[in-house]
Amino acid sequence: MIISPAFSSTLPLALVASSLLPGLIIFALAEESVRLRTALNLLGALSKLLLVALMLWGVYHDAAFETRFELLPGLPLILRADALSLLFITLSAQLWFLTTIYAVGYLEESPHRSRFFGFFSLCVTATVGVAMAGNLLTFILFYEMLTLSTYPLVVHRGTPVARRAGEAYLLYTVLGGVLLLLGAVWLYTLTGTLEFRPQGIVSDLDVGDHKALIIIFVLLMGGLGVKAALLPLHGWLPKAMVAPAPVSALLHAVAVVKAGAFGIVRVVYDIFGIQFAATLGVMMPLAWLASATIIYGSVRALFQDDLKRRLAYSTVSQVSYIALGVALVGPIASVGGLVHLVHQGLMKITLFFCAGNLAETLGIHRISEMNGVARRMPWTMAAFTVASLGMIGVPPVAGFISKWYLGLGAMEVGADWVLLVLAGSSALNALYFLPILYRAWFLEPEGDWPQERHYPRAETSLALLIPPVITASLALAAGLLASVPFSPQEWAKLVVVREFLDP
Amino acid sequence: MTVSLPTFHWPLDTVLLGSGLAAGPLDWVLLATLAILWLIFGLWLLRGPAPVRRGRTLVLHAVAGLGLAVAALARDAALFYSGVAMAGYGTVALLLIAHGAAHARTAAVQVALMVLGDLVLFEMLVSLYSQASSAEFDELRTAYAIKGQGVSFVSALLVVTGGSKVAVLLLLVPVTDRLPAWRPGAASGLLCVALVSGVLPVVRLVDPLLSSASARYSLLAIPAAAIFLCLLFALCILGKSRLDAAAQRVSTLASRSVTLGVRGLATLEALARHVAPMAAALEQRMLSWPFAVAAAATLALLLAMTFGGLVA
């Protein structure tokens, strides 16, 4: 496929600008400019989808998209689209579009909408930057931009609880950022470059540097593990649940935790090189940590009555599947980890959209209040049911595909104990999701709903209803049609072939 | 005059891991049996216990029936597993609609058995796939022939899978008054689930004609496993006091061991309840600035020591 150099270097910039420019304009808009703000948001989201589609086609046919600026001597700012970055970008672009529609409906009557949507766009810009970063410096810049742009979203409601949650979020993420920066500086002193390359940049170093490399790995994982909510750095995530539902969806499915998990993948693949990282002996401890997080998150989820907190602990558990897949050091497990990046996003955003619908329409925040809610909101609960079953790993929903590849990958590398972790996690997921479904579908409602609102055309506002129905359908399609070209599974295989087997 | 049943093969390359449906003469017999039983089940559901919410019943009946058909005709593990899940969970939901919340405990036991069966089936299929490098039943059967000889891990998994799925049928029998039995009308539906998800794996993975000794032993072991699992769940529900009483009647030795087991479970539960608030409190403490400063200082110290060691 022949693409002109000017076009291939412009496209990454255009992708970043597609959310940055609308965001900056939205900041300047008056609160009353609802139509213009919505139009700008949707225009940005749609243009990003179009650009992503172009890049997907190009990268599939081995085209290169790269932009470089000299930021510091020998340290350029690089934006590059490869198969791995597009896996993440496609997810975030699709979900940003749907979350924008949802947020427009969710924040219909709330104040400070221009501020909200401005930071919302900046957050997606930062996510795209993280995904397309061609070196660790660019990655860190956008990673910190993500921290700063999501903080105002977490504290958007301005309540004391929201502010405390915001403080916790900043505390964790800034400390994580410091660790990341420390690791990057140290790495630069050893290698003289921070550029991401297939098979990494450290394998040529002397054996004497290996001890330092291990510490750098720990520092980088510490920095990334905060956003990826690895044990014991996960504490900010359940706290951040006070944020509005679209922000929770953004934190859990589109941007923040995914940026951490994606960073782990990038550092392991393109800084250390997965085989070299395995010879350093750092991958198995990462696999143990990920496994411990998987089980811990699920056990903690069991004890939560607050729906969003239960979902938050579920995220703590589920995101570590990505780290586990990579840490097992095998192509099949890597497919499982990478594909879960997308699958978890689709399923978890559905769950948060539904939780938001229940809160907005009926005032339901607790699981104990959900008796019979499926009779009042059948479409919302149908979407919730599909996503829950997917989280458990019930086929043909997408979560099954992830677990299948993780299980196979574990067998491939002789880590049979991972099957027990997967089984334990699935059993725990069933324990904390199925009782919710039982309450919602089979129990009688207990009197009136806490704060019921009526909508003339459907069970809730269409802007709130359509996004979860679409994401649930996508989660089902991603599993059922997993072998269709350009599906998450097929794209993850492409990534593994290019990054792992044939770099 | 001989009647030859048609055969068909329908490749579904884009579905799940790359799948396909196919039917030979025996599969048509199985499919016809399932169709008749499922129709009877559907008529019972519509005529009897659930006059309200017929729309939901019809949808679930169709989904679960589709699952049965898919599982019966699937030629690979992933599609089969999907069909089994759709049929199993769909049937439990139908029975819950039909019986109401009074049977929630029975449904919970059935779901627990299903989840157990699915998890074990998953482990078994992954284990066989890793040997066969294919999800096709023909390949998995070859792998089973190598790994599943005699008393092996894989054959034990097969028996537990089958047992847990067949055990759902046993819930028609009143095991204890605290575990209300399903009404007899549910038999045809539950039989379909037990056949497809409990017995069919033996046919698909061990021997399509059930003529080998290995297949026969598996088929014999499955009902035993089902009875064992059913009783185990019933005992759990009966609770500690009845468990103790029953165990005392059997023998002092059994009583002691079972009581110890129950005490162990109670201790574990108490420990879990004790640890949960501690974990929450620990998380709370980790959110404080003093903790952050202490963590940063410790990290700086560690780094300084490391740098010192490296420089030296």
mmCIF file of N, CA, C and O in Angstrom, chain A residues 380-429:
data_model
loop_
_atom_site.group_PDB
_atom_site.id
_atom_site.type_symbol
_atom_site.label_atom_id
_atom_site.label_comp_id
_atom_site.label_asym_id
_atom_site.label_seq_id
_atom_site.Cartn_x
_atom_site.Cartn_y
_atom_site.Cartn_z
ATOM 1 N N THR A 380 -31.954 -2.020 29.790
ATOM 2 C CA THR A 380 -30.737 -1.736 30.565
ATOM 3 C C THR A 380 -30.230 -3.008 31.226
ATOM 4 O O THR A 380 -29.022 -3.314 31.177
ATOM 5 N N MET A 381 -31.147 -3.764 31.833
ATOM 6 C CA MET A 381 -30.715 -4.970 32.551
ATOM 7 C C MET A 381 -30.328 -6.095 31.590
ATOM 8 O O MET A 381 -29.513 -6.952 31.936
ATOM 9 N N ALA A 382 -30.898 -6.082 30.384
ATOM 10 C CA ALA A 382 -30.456 -7.073 29.392
ATOM 11 C C ALA A 382 -28.999 -6.798 29.019
ATOM 12 O O ALA A 382 -28.175 -7.726 28.932
ATOM 13 N N ALA A 383 -28.681 -5.513 28.811
ATOM 14 C CA ALA A 383 -27.285 -5.153 28.507
ATOM 15 C C ALA A 383 -26.386 -5.522 29.684
ATOM 16 O O ALA A 383 -25.287 -6.075 29.499
ATOM 17 N N PHE A 384 -26.850 -5.236 30.893
ATOM 18 C CA PHE A 384 -26.073 -5.562 32.097
ATOM 19 C C PHE A 384 -25.833 -7.071 32.178
ATOM 20 O O PHE A 384 -24.743 -7.527 32.526
ATOM 21 N N THR A 385 -26.863 -7.835 31.845
ATOM 22 C CA THR A 385 -26.757 -9.298 31.918
ATOM 23 C C THR A 385 -25.702 -9.822 30.937
ATOM 24 O O THR A 385 -24.863 -10.661 31.304
ATOM 25 N N VAL A 386 -25.734 -9.327 29.717
ATOM 26 C CA VAL A 386 -24.748 -9.777 28.715
ATOM 27 C C VAL A 386 -23.339 -9.470 29.204
ATOM 28 O O VAL A 386 -22.441 -10.333 29.157
ATOM 29 N N ALA A 387 -23.140 -8.228 29.693
ATOM 30 C CA ALA A 387 -21.794 -7.851 30.143
ATOM 31 C C ALA A 387 -21.364 -8.668 31.359
ATOM 32 O O ALA A 387 -20.197 -9.075 31.452
ATOM 33 N N SER A 388 -22.290 -8.930 32.277
ATOM 34 C CA SER A 388 -21.947 -9.728 33.467
ATOM 35 C C SER A 388 -21.537 -11.136 33.072
ATOM 36 O O SER A 388 -20.538 -11.673 33.574
ATOM 37 N N LEU A 389 -22.314 -11.741 32.174
ATOM 38 C CA LEU A 389 -21.981 -13.097 31.739
ATOM 39 C C LEU A 389 -20.619 -13.109 31.045
ATOM 40 O O LEU A 389 -19.829 -14.045 31.198
ATOM 41 N N GLY A 390 -20.351 -12.037 30.303
ATOM 42 C CA GLY A 390 -19.044 -11.933 29.664
ATOM 43 C C GLY A 390 -17.924 -11.856 30.680
ATOM 44 O O GLY A 390 -16.866 -12.467 30.514
ATOM 45 N N MET A 391 -18.143 -11.107 31.738
ATOM 46 C CA MET A 391 -17.123 -10.992 32.787
ATOM 47 C C MET A 391 -16.844 -12.350 33.429
ATOM 48 O O MET A 391 -15.710 -12.662 33.773
ATOM 49 N N ILE A 392 -17.902 -13.131 33.597
ATOM 50 C CA ILE A 392 -17.722 -14.467 34.188
ATOM 51 C C ILE A 392 -16.945 -15.363 33.223
ATOM 52 O O ILE A 392 -16.220 -16.262 33.644
ATOM 53 N N GLY A 393 -17.093 -15.078 31.932
ATOM 54 C CA GLY A 393 -16.410 -15.915 30.928
ATOM 55 C C GLY A 393 -17.361 -16.881 30.254
ATOM 56 O O GLY A 393 -16.928 -17.883 29.682
ATOM 57 N N VAL A 394 -18.666 -16.570 30.344
ATOM 58 C CA VAL A 394 -19.655 -17.458 29.719
ATOM 59 C C VAL A 394 -19.657 -17.203 28.207
ATOM 60 O O VAL A 394 -19.789 -16.062 27.784
ATOM 61 N N PRO A 395 -19.475 -18.247 27.394
ATOM 62 C CA PRO A 395 -19.533 -18.047 25.951
ATOM 63 C C PRO A 395 -20.975 -17.846 25.499
ATOM 64 O O PRO A 395 -21.891 -18.287 26.182
ATOM 65 N N PRO A 396 -21.236 -17.189 24.396
ATOM 66 C CA PRO A 396 -20.258 -16.673 23.438
ATOM 67 C C PRO A 396 -19.886 -15.214 23.647
ATOM 68 O O PRO A 396 -19.466 -14.567 22.685
ATOM 69 N N VAL A 397 -20.013 -14.683 24.850
ATOM 70 C CA VAL A 397 -19.647 -13.287 25.082
ATOM 71 C C VAL A 397 -18.113 -13.171 25.105
ATOM 72 O O VAL A 397 -17.405 -14.156 25.361
ATOM 73 N N ALA A 398 -17.630 -11.940 24.865
ATOM 74 C CA ALA A 398 -16.207 -11.726 24.591
ATOM 75 C C ALA A 398 -15.257 -12.244 25.676
ATOM 76 O O ALA A 398 -14.164 -12.720 25.355
ATOM 77 N N GLY A 399 -15.671 -12.156 26.942
ATOM 78 C CA GLY A 399 -14.782 -12.568 28.030
ATOM 79 C C GLY A 399 -14.322 -14.006 27.903
ATOM 80 O O GLY A 399 -13.212 -14.362 28.341
ATOM 81 N N PHE A 400 -15.122 -14.843 27.291
ATOM 82 C CA PHE A 400 -14.754 -16.254 27.106
ATOM 83 C C PHE A 400 -13.505 -16.378 26.233
ATOM 84 O O PHE A 400 -12.609 -17.178 26.523
ATOM 85 N N ILE A 401 -13.458 -15.579 25.179
ATOM 86 C CA ILE A 401 -12.318 -15.642 24.259
ATOM 87 C C ILE A 401 -11.024 -15.291 24.998
ATOM 88 O O ILE A 401 -10.004 -15.987 24.867
ATOM 89 N N SER A 402 -11.091 -14.229 25.823
ATOM 90 C CA SER A 402 -9.897 -13.833 26.586
ATOM 91 C C SER A 402 -9.436 -14.973 27.482
ATOM 92 O O SER A 402 -8.254 -15.327 27.515
ATOM 93 N N LYS A 403 -10.404 -15.546 28.221
ATOM 94 C CA LYS A 403 -10.023 -16.588 29.179
ATOM 95 C C LYS A 403 -9.520 -17.840 28.460
ATOM 96 O O LYS A 403 -8.641 -18.540 28.952
ATOM 97 N N TRP A 404 -10.090 -18.119 27.324
ATOM 98 C CA TRP A 404 -9.668 -19.288 26.541
ATOM 99 C C TRP A 404 -8.188 -19.151 26.162
ATOM 100 O O TRP A 404 -7.384 -20.063 26.370
ATOM 101 N N TYR A 405 -7.843 -17.987 25.605
ATOM 102 C CA TYR A 405 -6.453 -17.795 25.189
ATOM 103 C C TYR A 405 -5.507 -17.738 26.384
ATOM 104 O O TYR A 405 -4.382 -18.229 26.314
ATOM 105 N N LEU A 406 -5.966 -17.135 27.478
ATOM 106 C CA LEU A 406 -5.104 -17.095 28.665
ATOM 107 C C LEU A 406 -4.855 -18.503 29.191
ATOM 108 O O LEU A 406 -3.725 -18.853 29.561
ATOM 109 N N GLY A 407 -5.910 -19.308 29.223
ATOM 110 C CA GLY A 407 -5.767 -20.691 29.683
ATOM 111 C C GLY A 407 -4.836 -21.477 28.783
ATOM 112 O O GLY A 407 -3.915 -22.171 29.262
ATOM 113 N N LEU A 408 -5.047 -21.364 27.485
ATOM 114 C CA LEU A 408 -4.177 -22.072 26.534
ATOM 115 C C LEU A 408 -2.734 -21.605 26.649
ATOM 116 O O LEU A 408 -1.797 -22.405 26.624
ATOM 117 N N GLY A 409 -2.597 -20.274 26.778
ATOM 118 C CA GLY A 409 -1.251 -19.707 26.874
ATOM 119 C C GLY A 409 -0.534 -20.205 28.112
ATOM 120 O O GLY A 409 0.673 -20.485 28.075
ATOM 121 N N ALA A 410 -1.274 -20.309 29.200
ATOM 122 C CA ALA A 410 -0.671 -20.815 30.437
ATOM 123 C C ALA A 410 -0.208 -22.259 30.255
ATOM 124 O O ALA A 410 0.895 -22.634 30.684
ATOM 125 N N MET A 411 -1.038 -23.067 29.599
ATOM 126 C CA MET A 411 -0.654 -24.464 29.345
ATOM 127 C C MET A 411 0.575 -24.511 28.426
ATOM 128 O O MET A 411 1.474 -25.335 28.612
ATOM 129 N N GLU A 412 0.599 -23.603 27.465
ATOM 130 C CA GLU A 412 1.697 -23.605 26.492
ATOM 131 C C GLU A 412 3.056 -23.401 27.170
ATOM 132 O O GLU A 412 4.047 -24.025 26.789
ATOM 133 N N VAL A 413 3.068 -22.505 28.179
ATOM 134 C CA VAL A 413 4.353 -22.219 28.833
ATOM 135 C C VAL A 413 4.538 -23.031 30.119
ATOM 136 O O VAL A 413 5.477 -22.795 30.872
ATOM 137 N N GLY A 414 3.639 -23.959 30.372
ATOM 138 C CA GLY A 414 3.787 -24.844 31.531
ATOM 139 C C GLY A 414 3.354 -24.215 32.844
ATOM 140 O O GLY A 414 3.678 -24.740 33.910
ATOM 141 N N ALA A 415 2.646 -23.080 32.782
ATOM 142 C CA ALA A 415 2.168 -22.448 34.021
ATOM 143 C C ALA A 415 0.737 -22.916 34.293
ATOM 144 O O ALA A 415 -0.214 -22.127 34.256
ATOM 145 N N ASP A 416 0.597 -24.213 34.581
ATOM 146 C CA ASP A 416 -0.749 -24.782 34.755
ATOM 147 C C ASP A 416 -1.515 -24.146 35.916
ATOM 148 O O ASP A 416 -2.740 -24.137 35.919
ATOM 149 N N TRP A 417 -0.781 -23.614 36.899
ATOM 150 C CA TRP A 417 -1.439 -23.015 38.060
ATOM 151 C C TRP A 417 -2.339 -21.838 37.664
ATOM 152 O O TRP A 417 -3.283 -21.504 38.381
ATOM 153 N N VAL A 418 -2.044 -21.231 36.504
ATOM 154 C CA VAL A 418 -2.867 -20.100 36.062
ATOM 155 C C VAL A 418 -4.307 -20.549 35.794
ATOM 156 O O VAL A 418 -5.252 -19.777 35.977
ATOM 157 N N LEU A 419 -4.468 -21.813 35.385
ATOM 158 C CA LEU A 419 -5.823 -22.324 35.164
ATOM 159 C C LEU A 419 -6.639 -22.263 36.452
ATOM 160 O O LEU A 419 -7.839 -21.988 36.432
ATOM 161 N N LEU A 420 -5.979 -22.523 37.578
ATOM 162 C CA LEU A 420 -6.683 -22.432 38.864
ATOM 163 C C LEU A 420 -7.062 -20.987 39.164
ATOM 164 O O LEU A 420 -8.151 -20.710 39.682
ATOM 165 N N VAL A 421 -6.161 -20.070 38.837
ATOM 166 C CA VAL A 421 -6.467 -18.646 39.035
ATOM 167 C C VAL A 421 -7.670 -18.253 38.176
ATOM 168 O O VAL A 421 -8.597 -17.582 38.648
ATOM 169 N N LEU A 422 -7.663 -18.688 36.920
ATOM 170 C CA LEU A 422 -8.769 -18.356 36.022
ATOM 171 C C LEU A 422 -10.078 -18.965 36.521
ATOM 172 O O LEU A 422 -11.128 -18.310 36.509
ATOM 173 N N ALA A 423 -9.994 -20.224 36.971
ATOM 174 C CA ALA A 423 -11.200 -20.882 37.479
ATOM 175 C C ALA A 423 -11.702 -20.181 38.735
ATOM 176 O O ALA A 423 -12.906 -19.920 38.889
ATOM 177 N N GLY A 424 -10.770 -19.861 39.629
ATOM 178 C CA GLY A 424 -11.149 -19.174 40.865
ATOM 179 C C GLY A 424 -11.775 -17.824 40.568
ATOM 180 O O GLY A 424 -12.800 -17.450 41.144
ATOM 181 N N SER A 425 -11.161 -17.110 39.641
ATOM 182 C CA SER A 425 -11.684 -15.787 39.291
ATOM 183 C C SER A 425 -13.073 -15.904 38.668
ATOM 184 O O SER A 425 -13.981 -15.123 38.997
ATOM 185 N N SER A 426 -13.243 -16.879 37.771
ATOM 186 C CA SER A 426 -14.560 -17.055 37.144
ATOM 187 C C SER A 426 -15.613 -17.396 38.191
ATOM 188 O O SER A 426 -16.733 -16.873 38.149
ATOM 189 N N ALA A 427 -15.248 -18.283 39.125
ATOM 190 C CA ALA A 427 -16.200 -18.674 40.172
ATOM 191 C C ALA A 427 -16.574 -17.454 41.020
ATOM 192 O O ALA A 427 -17.752 -17.241 41.349
ATOM 193 N N LEU A 428 -15.564 -16.650 41.370
ATOM 194 C CA LEU A 428 -15.852 -15.451 42.178
ATOM 195 C C LEU A 428 -16.690 -14.442 41.392
ATOM 196 O O LEU A 428 -17.601 -13.813 41.945
ATOM 197 N N ASN A 429 -16.370 -14.306 40.101
ATOM 198 C CA ASN A 429 -17.186 -13.416 39.264
ATOM 199 C C ASN A 429 -18.641 -13.875 39.256
ATOM 200 O O ASN A 429 -19.565 -13.063 39.333
#
